[in-house]
Amino acid sequence: MVKWTEEERETIRSVWEKVDIDETGPQLIARALIVYPWTERYFGTFGDIFTTSAILSNAKVAAHGKVVLRALDRAVKNLDNMNETYAALSRLHYENLNVDPDNFRLLADCITITIACKLKAALDPQVQATWQKFLSAVVDAMNSQYK
Amino acid sequence: MVKWSDFERATIADIFSKIDTGAVGCAALSRCLTVYPWTQRYFSKFGNLSSPDAIASNPKVAAHGKVVMGGFEKAAKNLDDIKNSFRDLSVLHSEKLQVDPDNFKLLADCVTIVVAGQLGKAFTSEVHAAFEKFLAVVVSSLRKQYY
């Protein structure tokens, strides 16, 4: 199980409380779809996601970003049992959605970059290190039900 | 050979015109040494790297960050021939410095985070995608002469 120091817990909470899900959510999946276009294959039911402008104005893409960030909120609130918290989500992505787990890491990178754009210098190297530790734990939890 | 769209060429030139390459290089290298501490093994001659503050204020780190970013700038000015212009650097990192090439990606990720932090909202998904492609080509050119 991942160990968290008091300082790390505080850092993660402090970064997370600066994130506005309604503002950041819509950008998140859009960024992944634009920067890593092969991820489009997972969103076949979202309609037109084949050009940058279509992606940026797609309501389903925007809504799904918020869904992902609300799930991330659960991870922030359950640092000590992330694997359990994400077990059902992991199974869903593995068995139903057939998502290649490498993409969790890519989405995590997009989250960090979006936050870097907002927080700027406040995402200093130590904060980044802690935040990336948190996201790797999340990615591991998402991987936990994959065989 | 890599093909660059007009948007990508303009975006890469624009990014380099807006950033202070010395400052970005220093910030990216210190970030890399802090977030991925095993990279410190390549800089044993740099003196005190024992804490994030020591790294951030280490003059050799700052100087070397500037050198590295100068290399990236050279690539940005030679978009159509990055592979050749990086041939000697690739040989140096492989044969003399013996750097595990996976670390190039880590440093590139840190450069992205620093640039995102500087540009803020201007680091849109499209700009991010163009910069990511540029960094991927640079990393691939640095890997080219390994083996």
PDB file of C-alpha atoms in Angstrom:
ATOM      1  CA  MET A   1       0.000   0.000   0.000  1.00  0.00           C
ATOM      2  CA  VAL A   2       1.228   3.477  -0.782  1.00  0.00           C
ATOM      3  CA  LYS A   3       2.450   5.486   2.214  1.00  0.00           C
ATOM      4  CA  TRP A   4       1.648   9.187   2.354  1.00  0.00           C
ATOM      5  CA  THR A   5       3.375  11.727   4.611  1.00  0.00           C
ATOM      6  CA  GLU A   6       1.309  14.507   6.210  1.00  0.00           C
ATOM      7  CA  GLU A   7       3.034  16.953   3.886  1.00  0.00           C
ATOM      8  CA  GLU A   8       2.086  14.939   0.795  1.00  0.00           C
ATOM      9  CA  ARG A   9      -1.548  14.664   1.933  1.00  0.00           C
ATOM     10  CA  GLU A  10      -1.662  18.419   2.453  1.00  0.00           C
ATOM     11  CA  THR A  11      -0.036  19.089  -0.952  1.00  0.00           C
ATOM     12  CA  ILE A  12      -2.489  16.845  -2.796  1.00  0.00           C
ATOM     13  CA  ARG A  13      -5.470  18.460  -1.035  1.00  0.00           C
ATOM     14  CA  SER A  14      -4.115  21.929  -1.727  1.00  0.00           C
ATOM     15  CA  VAL A  15      -3.590  21.259  -5.467  1.00  0.00           C
ATOM     16  CA  TRP A  16      -6.999  19.599  -5.756  1.00  0.00           C
ATOM     17  CA  GLU A  17      -8.901  22.421  -4.073  1.00  0.00           C
ATOM     18  CA  LYS A  18      -7.552  24.791  -6.743  1.00  0.00           C
ATOM     19  CA  VAL A  19      -9.068  22.644  -9.495  1.00  0.00           C
ATOM     20  CA  ASP A  20     -12.545  23.741 -10.625  1.00  0.00           C
ATOM     21  CA  ILE A  21     -14.169  20.615 -12.056  1.00  0.00           C
ATOM     22  CA  ASP A  22     -16.559  22.645 -14.228  1.00  0.00           C
ATOM     23  CA  GLU A  23     -13.660  24.622 -15.712  1.00  0.00           C
ATOM     24  CA  THR A  24     -11.023  21.881 -15.996  1.00  0.00           C
ATOM     25  CA  GLY A  25     -13.266  18.885 -16.727  1.00  0.00           C
ATOM     26  CA  PRO A  26     -14.243  19.934 -20.261  1.00  0.00           C
ATOM     27  CA  GLN A  27     -10.597  20.538 -21.219  1.00  0.00           C
ATOM     28  CA  LEU A  28      -9.293  17.234 -19.985  1.00  0.00           C
ATOM     29  CA  ILE A  29     -10.602  14.609 -22.402  1.00  0.00           C
ATOM     30  CA  ALA A  30     -10.384  17.152 -25.234  1.00  0.00           C
ATOM     31  CA  ARG A  31      -6.661  17.547 -24.573  1.00  0.00           C
ATOM     32  CA  ALA A  32      -6.109  13.773 -24.575  1.00  0.00           C
ATOM     33  CA  LEU A  33      -8.061  13.364 -27.822  1.00  0.00           C
ATOM     34  CA  ILE A  34      -6.088  16.152 -29.521  1.00  0.00           C
ATOM     35  CA  VAL A  35      -2.610  15.321 -28.238  1.00  0.00           C
ATOM     36  CA  TYR A  36      -3.001  11.514 -28.413  1.00  0.00           C
ATOM     37  CA  PRO A  37      -5.464  11.036 -31.290  1.00  0.00           C
ATOM     38  CA  TRP A  38      -5.568   7.239 -31.062  1.00  0.00           C
ATOM     39  CA  THR A  39      -7.631   7.652 -27.887  1.00  0.00           C
ATOM     40  CA  GLU A  40     -10.527   8.626 -30.179  1.00  0.00           C
ATOM     41  CA  ARG A  41     -11.155   4.916 -30.655  1.00  0.00           C
ATOM     42  CA  TYR A  42     -12.631   4.709 -27.150  1.00  0.00           C
ATOM     43  CA  PHE A  43     -15.270   7.358 -27.715  1.00  0.00           C
ATOM     44  CA  GLY A  44     -17.145   6.012 -30.742  1.00  0.00           C
ATOM     45  CA  THR A  45     -20.508   6.979 -29.262  1.00  0.00           C
ATOM     46  CA  PHE A  46     -19.537  10.618 -28.730  1.00  0.00           C
ATOM     47  CA  GLY A  47     -20.328  11.774 -32.260  1.00  0.00           C
ATOM     48  CA  ASP A  48     -17.890  13.999 -34.140  1.00  0.00           C
ATOM     49  CA  ILE A  49     -14.480  13.905 -32.483  1.00  0.00           C
ATOM     50  CA  PHE A  50     -12.357  13.889 -35.592  1.00  0.00           C
ATOM     51  CA  THR A  51     -11.209  17.473 -35.845  1.00  0.00           C
ATOM     52  CA  THR A  52      -9.828  19.794 -33.193  1.00  0.00           C
ATOM     53  CA  SER A  53     -12.779  22.189 -33.448  1.00  0.00           C
ATOM     54  CA  ALA A  54     -15.287  19.318 -33.246  1.00  0.00           C
ATOM     55  CA  ILE A  55     -13.550  17.937 -30.154  1.00  0.00           C
ATOM     56  CA  LEU A  56     -13.433  21.336 -28.440  1.00  0.00           C
ATOM     57  CA  SER A  57     -17.145  21.948 -28.997  1.00  0.00           C
ATOM     58  CA  ASN A  58     -18.379  18.409 -28.281  1.00  0.00           C
ATOM     59  CA  ALA A  59     -20.747  18.374 -25.282  1.00  0.00           C
ATOM     60  CA  LYS A  60     -20.217  14.663 -24.544  1.00  0.00           C
ATOM     61  CA  VAL A  61     -16.440  15.147 -24.435  1.00  0.00           C
ATOM     62  CA  ALA A  62     -16.885  18.045 -22.012  1.00  0.00           C
ATOM     63  CA  ALA A  63     -19.291  16.091 -19.821  1.00  0.00           C
ATOM     64  CA  HIS A  64     -17.048  13.059 -19.683  1.00  0.00           C
ATOM     65  CA  GLY A  65     -14.102  15.126 -18.497  1.00  0.00           C
ATOM     66  CA  LYS A  66     -16.186  16.170 -15.484  1.00  0.00           C
ATOM     67  CA  VAL A  67     -17.099  12.518 -14.797  1.00  0.00           C
ATOM     68  CA  VAL A  68     -13.400  11.613 -14.742  1.00  0.00           C
ATOM     69  CA  LEU A  69     -12.519  14.477 -12.379  1.00  0.00           C
ATOM     70  CA  ARG A  70     -15.371  13.591 -10.012  1.00  0.00           C
ATOM     71  CA  ALA A  71     -13.885  10.091  -9.841  1.00  0.00           C
ATOM     72  CA  LEU A  72     -10.471  11.644  -9.143  1.00  0.00           C
ATOM     73  CA  ASP A  73     -12.078  13.483  -6.223  1.00  0.00           C
ATOM     74  CA  ARG A  74     -12.848  10.066  -4.697  1.00  0.00           C
ATOM     75  CA  ALA A  75      -9.163   9.158  -4.963  1.00  0.00           C
ATOM     76  CA  VAL A  76      -8.159  12.403  -3.194  1.00  0.00           C
ATOM     77  CA  LYS A  77     -10.594  11.541  -0.386  1.00  0.00           C
ATOM     78  CA  ASN A  78      -9.451   7.902  -0.149  1.00  0.00           C
ATOM     79  CA  LEU A  79      -5.666   8.092  -0.357  1.00  0.00           C
ATOM     80  CA  ASP A  80      -5.280   5.069   1.912  1.00  0.00           C
ATOM     81  CA  ASN A  81      -7.470   2.662   0.004  1.00  0.00           C
ATOM     82  CA  MET A  82      -7.359   3.686  -3.611  1.00  0.00           C
ATOM     83  CA  ASN A  83      -7.303   0.144  -4.966  1.00  0.00           C
ATOM     84  CA  GLU A  84     -10.585  -0.684  -3.239  1.00  0.00           C
ATOM     85  CA  THR A  85     -12.134   2.645  -4.184  1.00  0.00           C
ATOM     86  CA  TYR A  86     -11.310   2.067  -7.856  1.00  0.00           C
ATOM     87  CA  ALA A  87     -11.884  -1.701  -8.067  1.00  0.00           C
ATOM     88  CA  ALA A  88     -15.238  -1.403  -9.832  1.00  0.00           C
ATOM     89  CA  LEU A  89     -13.973   1.314 -12.195  1.00  0.00           C
ATOM     90  CA  SER A  90     -10.924  -0.775 -13.020  1.00  0.00           C
ATOM     91  CA  ARG A  91     -13.082  -3.794 -13.814  1.00  0.00           C
ATOM     92  CA  LEU A  92     -15.357  -1.640 -15.959  1.00  0.00           C
ATOM     93  CA  HIS A  93     -12.450  -0.284 -18.017  1.00  0.00           C
ATOM     94  CA  TYR A  94     -10.937  -3.748 -18.379  1.00  0.00           C
ATOM     95  CA  GLU A  95     -13.935  -5.976 -19.013  1.00  0.00           C
ATOM     96  CA  ASN A  96     -16.511  -3.660 -20.618  1.00  0.00           C
ATOM     97  CA  LEU A  97     -14.576  -0.800 -22.164  1.00  0.00           C
ATOM     98  CA  ASN A  98     -11.401  -2.715 -23.129  1.00  0.00           C
ATOM     99  CA  VAL A  99      -9.175   0.304 -22.551  1.00  0.00           C
ATOM    100  CA  ASP A 100      -5.433  -0.225 -23.020  1.00  0.00           C
ATOM    101  CA  PRO A 101      -4.077   0.720 -19.573  1.00  0.00           C
ATOM    102  CA  ASP A 102      -1.196   2.742 -21.051  1.00  0.00           C
ATOM    103  CA  ASN A 103      -3.834   5.348 -21.778  1.00  0.00           C
ATOM    104  CA  PHE A 104      -4.439   5.929 -18.048  1.00  0.00           C
ATOM    105  CA  ARG A 105      -0.897   7.248 -17.817  1.00  0.00           C
ATOM    106  CA  LEU A 106      -1.464   9.526 -20.823  1.00  0.00           C
ATOM    107  CA  LEU A 107      -4.652  10.909 -19.297  1.00  0.00           C
ATOM    108  CA  ALA A 108      -2.793  11.430 -16.005  1.00  0.00           C
ATOM    109  CA  ASP A 109      -0.152  13.431 -17.934  1.00  0.00           C
ATOM    110  CA  CYS A 110      -2.921  15.547 -19.481  1.00  0.00           C
ATOM    111  CA  ILE A 111      -4.320  16.202 -15.998  1.00  0.00           C
ATOM    112  CA  THR A 112      -0.913  17.360 -14.766  1.00  0.00           C
ATOM    113  CA  ILE A 113      -0.372  19.619 -17.778  1.00  0.00           C
ATOM    114  CA  THR A 114      -3.816  21.192 -17.488  1.00  0.00           C
ATOM    115  CA  ILE A 115      -3.143  21.862 -13.816  1.00  0.00           C
ATOM    116  CA  ALA A 116       0.309  23.274 -14.688  1.00  0.00           C
ATOM    117  CA  CYS A 117      -1.349  25.756 -17.058  1.00  0.00           C
ATOM    118  CA  LYS A 118      -3.623  26.908 -14.252  1.00  0.00           C
ATOM    119  CA  LEU A 119      -1.316  26.811 -11.234  1.00  0.00           C
ATOM    120  CA  LYS A 120       1.852  27.921 -13.093  1.00  0.00           C
ATOM    121  CA  ALA A 121       4.688  28.545 -10.599  1.00  0.00           C
ATOM    122  CA  ALA A 122       2.570  27.139  -7.762  1.00  0.00           C
ATOM    123  CA  LEU A 123       3.143  23.713  -9.296  1.00  0.00           C
ATOM    124  CA  ASP A 124       6.776  23.837  -8.206  1.00  0.00           C
ATOM    125  CA  PRO A 125       9.046  20.761  -8.553  1.00  0.00           C
ATOM    126  CA  GLN A 126       8.215  19.383  -5.100  1.00  0.00           C
ATOM    127  CA  VAL A 127       4.505  19.860  -5.594  1.00  0.00           C
ATOM    128  CA  GLN A 128       4.763  18.261  -9.034  1.00  0.00           C
ATOM    129  CA  ALA A 129       6.628  15.282  -7.564  1.00  0.00           C
ATOM    130  CA  THR A 130       3.904  14.737  -4.953  1.00  0.00           C
ATOM    131  CA  TRP A 131       1.100  15.238  -7.456  1.00  0.00           C
ATOM    132  CA  GLN A 132       2.695  12.732  -9.870  1.00  0.00           C
ATOM    133  CA  LYS A 133       3.076  10.226  -7.009  1.00  0.00           C
ATOM    134  CA  PHE A 134      -0.645  10.636  -6.369  1.00  0.00           C
ATOM    135  CA  LEU A 135      -1.527  10.150 -10.042  1.00  0.00           C
ATOM    136  CA  SER A 136       0.692   7.046 -10.329  1.00  0.00           C
ATOM    137  CA  ALA A 137      -1.193   5.564  -7.390  1.00  0.00           C
ATOM    138  CA  VAL A 138      -4.441   6.368  -9.198  1.00  0.00           C
ATOM    139  CA  VAL A 139      -3.134   4.775 -12.404  1.00  0.00           C
ATOM    140  CA  ASP A 140      -2.061   1.689 -10.432  1.00  0.00           C
ATOM    141  CA  ALA A 141      -5.522   1.490  -8.883  1.00  0.00           C
ATOM    142  CA  MET A 142      -7.057   1.695 -12.372  1.00  0.00           C
ATOM    143  CA  ASN A 143      -4.728  -1.124 -13.427  1.00  0.00           C
ATOM    144  CA  SER A 144      -5.503  -3.246 -10.363  1.00  0.00           C
ATOM    145  CA  GLN A 145      -8.238  -5.397 -11.885  1.00  0.00           C
ATOM    146  CA  TYR A 146      -6.442  -5.953 -15.185  1.00  0.00           C
ATOM    147  CA  LYS A 147      -5.080  -9.465 -15.458  1.00  0.00           C
TER     148      LYS A 147
ATOM    149  CA  MET B   1      11.339  12.325 -42.655  1.00  0.00           C
ATOM    150  CA  VAL B   2       9.040  14.146 -40.282  1.00  0.00           C
ATOM    151  CA  LYS B   3       6.482  16.398 -41.953  1.00  0.00           C
ATOM    152  CA  TRP B   4       5.535  19.627 -40.229  1.00  0.00           C
ATOM    153  CA  SER B   5       2.332  21.545 -40.922  1.00  0.00           C
ATOM    154  CA  ASP B   6       2.451  25.343 -41.148  1.00  0.00           C
ATOM    155  CA  PHE B   7       0.610  25.519 -37.842  1.00  0.00           C
ATOM    156  CA  GLU B   8       3.218  23.301 -36.181  1.00  0.00           C
ATOM    157  CA  ARG B   9       6.146  25.331 -37.559  1.00  0.00           C
ATOM    158  CA  ALA B  10       4.542  28.596 -36.491  1.00  0.00           C
ATOM    159  CA  THR B  11       3.633  27.233 -33.046  1.00  0.00           C
ATOM    160  CA  ILE B  12       7.117  25.898 -32.301  1.00  0.00           C
ATOM    161  CA  ALA B  13       8.736  29.172 -33.438  1.00  0.00           C
ATOM    162  CA  ASP B  14       6.221  31.111 -31.360  1.00  0.00           C
ATOM    163  CA  ILE B  15       6.913  29.097 -28.207  1.00  0.00           C
ATOM    164  CA  PHE B  16      10.666  29.625 -28.504  1.00  0.00           C
ATOM    165  CA  SER B  17      10.176  33.343 -29.106  1.00  0.00           C
ATOM    166  CA  LYS B  18       8.085  33.659 -25.934  1.00  0.00           C
ATOM    167  CA  ILE B  19      10.208  31.671 -23.478  1.00  0.00           C
ATOM    168  CA  ASP B  20      13.489  32.522 -21.779  1.00  0.00           C
ATOM    169  CA  THR B  21      15.384  29.397 -22.831  1.00  0.00           C
ATOM    170  CA  GLY B  22      17.964  29.714 -20.036  1.00  0.00           C
ATOM    171  CA  ALA B  23      15.263  29.946 -17.358  1.00  0.00           C
ATOM    172  CA  VAL B  24      13.185  27.155 -18.889  1.00  0.00           C
ATOM    173  CA  GLY B  25      16.227  24.900 -19.229  1.00  0.00           C
ATOM    174  CA  CYS B  26      17.241  25.459 -15.610  1.00  0.00           C
ATOM    175  CA  ALA B  27      13.703  24.935 -14.324  1.00  0.00           C
ATOM    176  CA  ALA B  28      13.182  21.800 -16.431  1.00  0.00           C
ATOM    177  CA  LEU B  29      16.456  20.171 -15.399  1.00  0.00           C
ATOM    178  CA  SER B  30      15.928  20.941 -11.683  1.00  0.00           C
ATOM    179  CA  ARG B  31      12.384  19.657 -11.967  1.00  0.00           C
ATOM    180  CA  CYS B  32      13.658  16.442 -13.573  1.00  0.00           C
ATOM    181  CA  LEU B  33      16.251  15.896 -10.815  1.00  0.00           C
ATOM    182  CA  THR B  34      13.560  16.500  -8.160  1.00  0.00           C
ATOM    183  CA  VAL B  35      10.642  14.559  -9.633  1.00  0.00           C
ATOM    184  CA  TYR B  36      12.742  11.663 -10.974  1.00  0.00           C
ATOM    185  CA  PRO B  37      15.558  11.488  -8.392  1.00  0.00           C
ATOM    186  CA  TRP B  38      17.404   8.585 -10.046  1.00  0.00           C
ATOM    187  CA  THR B  39      18.464  11.052 -12.765  1.00  0.00           C
ATOM    188  CA  GLN B  40      20.813  12.616 -10.198  1.00  0.00           C
ATOM    189  CA  ARG B  41      23.187   9.711 -10.868  1.00  0.00           C
ATOM    190  CA  TYR B  42      24.223  11.405 -14.117  1.00  0.00           C
ATOM    191  CA  PHE B  43      25.263  14.593 -12.365  1.00  0.00           C
ATOM    192  CA  SER B  44      27.553  13.431  -9.564  1.00  0.00           C
ATOM    193  CA  LYS B  45      30.048  16.190 -10.470  1.00  0.00           C
ATOM    194  CA  PHE B  46      27.474  18.894  -9.876  1.00  0.00           C
ATOM    195  CA  GLY B  47      27.927  19.144  -6.123  1.00  0.00           C
ATOM    196  CA  ASN B  48      24.992  19.506  -3.787  1.00  0.00           C
ATOM    197  CA  LEU B  49      21.807  17.873  -5.126  1.00  0.00           C
ATOM    198  CA  SER B  50      20.620  16.669  -1.743  1.00  0.00           C
ATOM    199  CA  SER B  51      17.290  18.512  -1.596  1.00  0.00           C
ATOM    200  CA  PRO B  52      14.856  20.295  -3.948  1.00  0.00           C
ATOM    201  CA  ASP B  53      16.157  23.652  -2.672  1.00  0.00           C
ATOM    202  CA  ALA B  54      19.782  22.608  -3.190  1.00  0.00           C
ATOM    203  CA  ILE B  55      18.960  21.487  -6.727  1.00  0.00           C
ATOM    204  CA  ALA B  56      17.015  24.661  -7.531  1.00  0.00           C
ATOM    205  CA  SER B  57      19.884  26.886  -6.408  1.00  0.00           C
ATOM    206  CA  ASN B  58      22.747  24.812  -7.846  1.00  0.00           C
ATOM    207  CA  PRO B  59      24.624  26.947 -10.414  1.00  0.00           C
ATOM    208  CA  LYS B  60      25.893  23.902 -12.357  1.00  0.00           C
ATOM    209  CA  VAL B  61      22.319  22.691 -12.790  1.00  0.00           C
ATOM    210  CA  ALA B  62      21.313  26.140 -14.031  1.00  0.00           C
ATOM    211  CA  ALA B  63      24.232  26.280 -16.457  1.00  0.00           C
ATOM    212  CA  HIS B  64      23.589  22.805 -17.773  1.00  0.00           C
ATOM    213  CA  GLY B  65      19.866  23.446 -18.142  1.00  0.00           C
ATOM    214  CA  LYS B  66      20.770  26.373 -20.382  1.00  0.00           C
ATOM    215  CA  VAL B  67      23.033  24.136 -22.502  1.00  0.00           C
ATOM    216  CA  VAL B  68      20.287  21.526 -22.896  1.00  0.00           C
ATOM    217  CA  MET B  69      17.641  24.068 -23.849  1.00  0.00           C
ATOM    218  CA  GLY B  70      20.106  25.580 -26.333  1.00  0.00           C
ATOM    219  CA  GLY B  71      20.118  22.150 -27.978  1.00  0.00           C
ATOM    220  CA  PHE B  72      16.309  22.173 -28.164  1.00  0.00           C
ATOM    221  CA  GLU B  73      16.414  25.638 -29.690  1.00  0.00           C
ATOM    222  CA  LYS B  74      18.857  24.395 -32.322  1.00  0.00           C
ATOM    223  CA  ALA B  75      16.365  21.634 -33.149  1.00  0.00           C
ATOM    224  CA  ALA B  76      13.553  24.198 -33.393  1.00  0.00           C
ATOM    225  CA  LYS B  77      15.620  26.122 -35.969  1.00  0.00           C
ATOM    226  CA  ASN B  78      16.360  22.925 -37.945  1.00  0.00           C
ATOM    227  CA  LEU B  79      12.971  21.242 -37.951  1.00  0.00           C
ATOM    228  CA  ASP B  80      13.675  19.516 -41.249  1.00  0.00           C
ATOM    229  CA  ASP B  81      16.960  17.981 -40.191  1.00  0.00           C
ATOM    230  CA  ILE B  82      16.816  17.291 -36.463  1.00  0.00           C
ATOM    231  CA  LYS B  83      18.086  13.734 -36.817  1.00  0.00           C
ATOM    232  CA  ASN B  84      21.336  14.814 -38.490  1.00  0.00           C
ATOM    233  CA  SER B  85      21.884  17.863 -36.355  1.00  0.00           C
ATOM    234  CA  PHE B  86      21.612  15.673 -33.234  1.00  0.00           C
ATOM    235  CA  ARG B  87      23.800  12.830 -34.462  1.00  0.00           C
ATOM    236  CA  ASP B  88      26.912  13.809 -32.473  1.00  0.00           C
ATOM    237  CA  LEU B  89      24.862  14.548 -29.338  1.00  0.00           C
ATOM    238  CA  SER B  90      23.284  11.122 -29.599  1.00  0.00           C
ATOM    239  CA  VAL B  91      26.687   9.443 -29.883  1.00  0.00           C
ATOM    240  CA  LEU B  92      27.930  11.472 -26.889  1.00  0.00           C
ATOM    241  CA  HIS B  93      24.984  10.483 -24.671  1.00  0.00           C
ATOM    242  CA  SER B  94      25.230   6.840 -25.679  1.00  0.00           C
ATOM    243  CA  GLU B  95      28.957   6.145 -25.748  1.00  0.00           C
ATOM    244  CA  LYS B  96      30.452   8.651 -23.336  1.00  0.00           C
ATOM    245  CA  LEU B  97      27.738   9.657 -20.903  1.00  0.00           C
ATOM    246  CA  GLN B  98      25.883   6.320 -21.009  1.00  0.00           C
ATOM    247  CA  VAL B  99      22.509   7.876 -20.320  1.00  0.00           C
ATOM    248  CA  ASP B 100      19.534   5.498 -20.283  1.00  0.00           C
ATOM    249  CA  PRO B 101      17.523   6.895 -23.220  1.00  0.00           C
ATOM    250  CA  ASP B 102      14.222   6.553 -21.322  1.00  0.00           C
ATOM    251  CA  ASN B 103      15.381   9.594 -19.376  1.00  0.00           C
ATOM    252  CA  PHE B 104      15.165  11.810 -22.472  1.00  0.00           C
ATOM    253  CA  LYS B 105      11.387  11.425 -22.375  1.00  0.00           C
ATOM    254  CA  LEU B 106      11.318  12.328 -18.684  1.00  0.00           C
ATOM    255  CA  LEU B 107      13.277  15.534 -19.293  1.00  0.00           C
ATOM    256  CA  ALA B 108      11.029  16.351 -22.265  1.00  0.00           C
ATOM    257  CA  ASP B 109       8.000  15.908 -19.971  1.00  0.00           C
ATOM    258  CA  CYS B 110       9.528  18.372 -17.505  1.00  0.00           C
ATOM    259  CA  VAL B 111      10.154  20.885 -20.309  1.00  0.00           C
ATOM    260  CA  THR B 112       6.480  20.557 -21.266  1.00  0.00           C
ATOM    261  CA  ILE B 113       5.333  21.225 -17.707  1.00  0.00           C
ATOM    262  CA  VAL B 114       7.559  24.301 -17.384  1.00  0.00           C
ATOM    263  CA  VAL B 115       6.400  25.697 -20.745  1.00  0.00           C
ATOM    264  CA  ALA B 116       2.760  24.971 -19.818  1.00  0.00           C
ATOM    265  CA  GLY B 117       3.278  26.810 -16.534  1.00  0.00           C
ATOM    266  CA  GLN B 118       4.751  29.808 -18.347  1.00  0.00           C
ATOM    267  CA  LEU B 119       2.203  30.014 -21.149  1.00  0.00           C
ATOM    268  CA  GLY B 120      -0.859  29.201 -19.013  1.00  0.00           C
ATOM    269  CA  LYS B 121      -4.051  29.378 -21.053  1.00  0.00           C
ATOM    270  CA  ALA B 122      -2.033  29.988 -24.212  1.00  0.00           C
ATOM    271  CA  PHE B 123      -0.797  26.378 -23.949  1.00  0.00           C
ATOM    272  CA  THR B 124      -3.963  25.127 -25.614  1.00  0.00           C
ATOM    273  CA  SER B 125      -4.430  21.497 -26.646  1.00  0.00           C
ATOM    274  CA  GLU B 126      -3.384  22.278 -30.222  1.00  0.00           C
ATOM    275  CA  VAL B 127      -0.233  24.074 -29.094  1.00  0.00           C
ATOM    276  CA  HIS B 128       0.455  21.218 -26.676  1.00  0.00           C
ATOM    277  CA  ALA B 129       0.057  18.638 -29.480  1.00  0.00           C
ATOM    278  CA  ALA B 130       2.514  20.494 -31.753  1.00  0.00           C
ATOM    279  CA  PHE B 131       5.068  20.887 -28.958  1.00  0.00           C
ATOM    280  CA  GLU B 132       4.668  17.241 -27.941  1.00  0.00           C
ATOM    281  CA  LYS B 133       5.364  16.172 -31.524  1.00  0.00           C
ATOM    282  CA  PHE B 134       8.464  18.395 -31.618  1.00  0.00           C
ATOM    283  CA  LEU B 135       9.773  16.923 -28.355  1.00  0.00           C
ATOM    284  CA  ALA B 136       9.056  13.369 -29.539  1.00  0.00           C
ATOM    285  CA  VAL B 137      11.181  14.022 -32.662  1.00  0.00           C
ATOM    286  CA  VAL B 138      14.001  15.487 -30.542  1.00  0.00           C
ATOM    287  CA  VAL B 139      13.904  12.501 -28.158  1.00  0.00           C
ATOM    288  CA  SER B 140      13.855  10.062 -31.066  1.00  0.00           C
ATOM    289  CA  SER B 141      16.871  11.797 -32.665  1.00  0.00           C
ATOM    290  CA  LEU B 142      18.775  11.577 -29.387  1.00  0.00           C
ATOM    291  CA  ARG B 143      18.006   7.859 -29.252  1.00  0.00           C
ATOM    292  CA  LYS B 144      18.985   7.287 -32.879  1.00  0.00           C
ATOM    293  CA  GLN B 145      22.698   6.506 -32.453  1.00  0.00           C
ATOM    294  CA  TYR B 146      22.215   4.112 -29.541  1.00  0.00           C
ATOM    295  CA  TYR B 147      23.329   0.561 -30.582  1.00  0.00           C
TER     296      TYR B 147
END
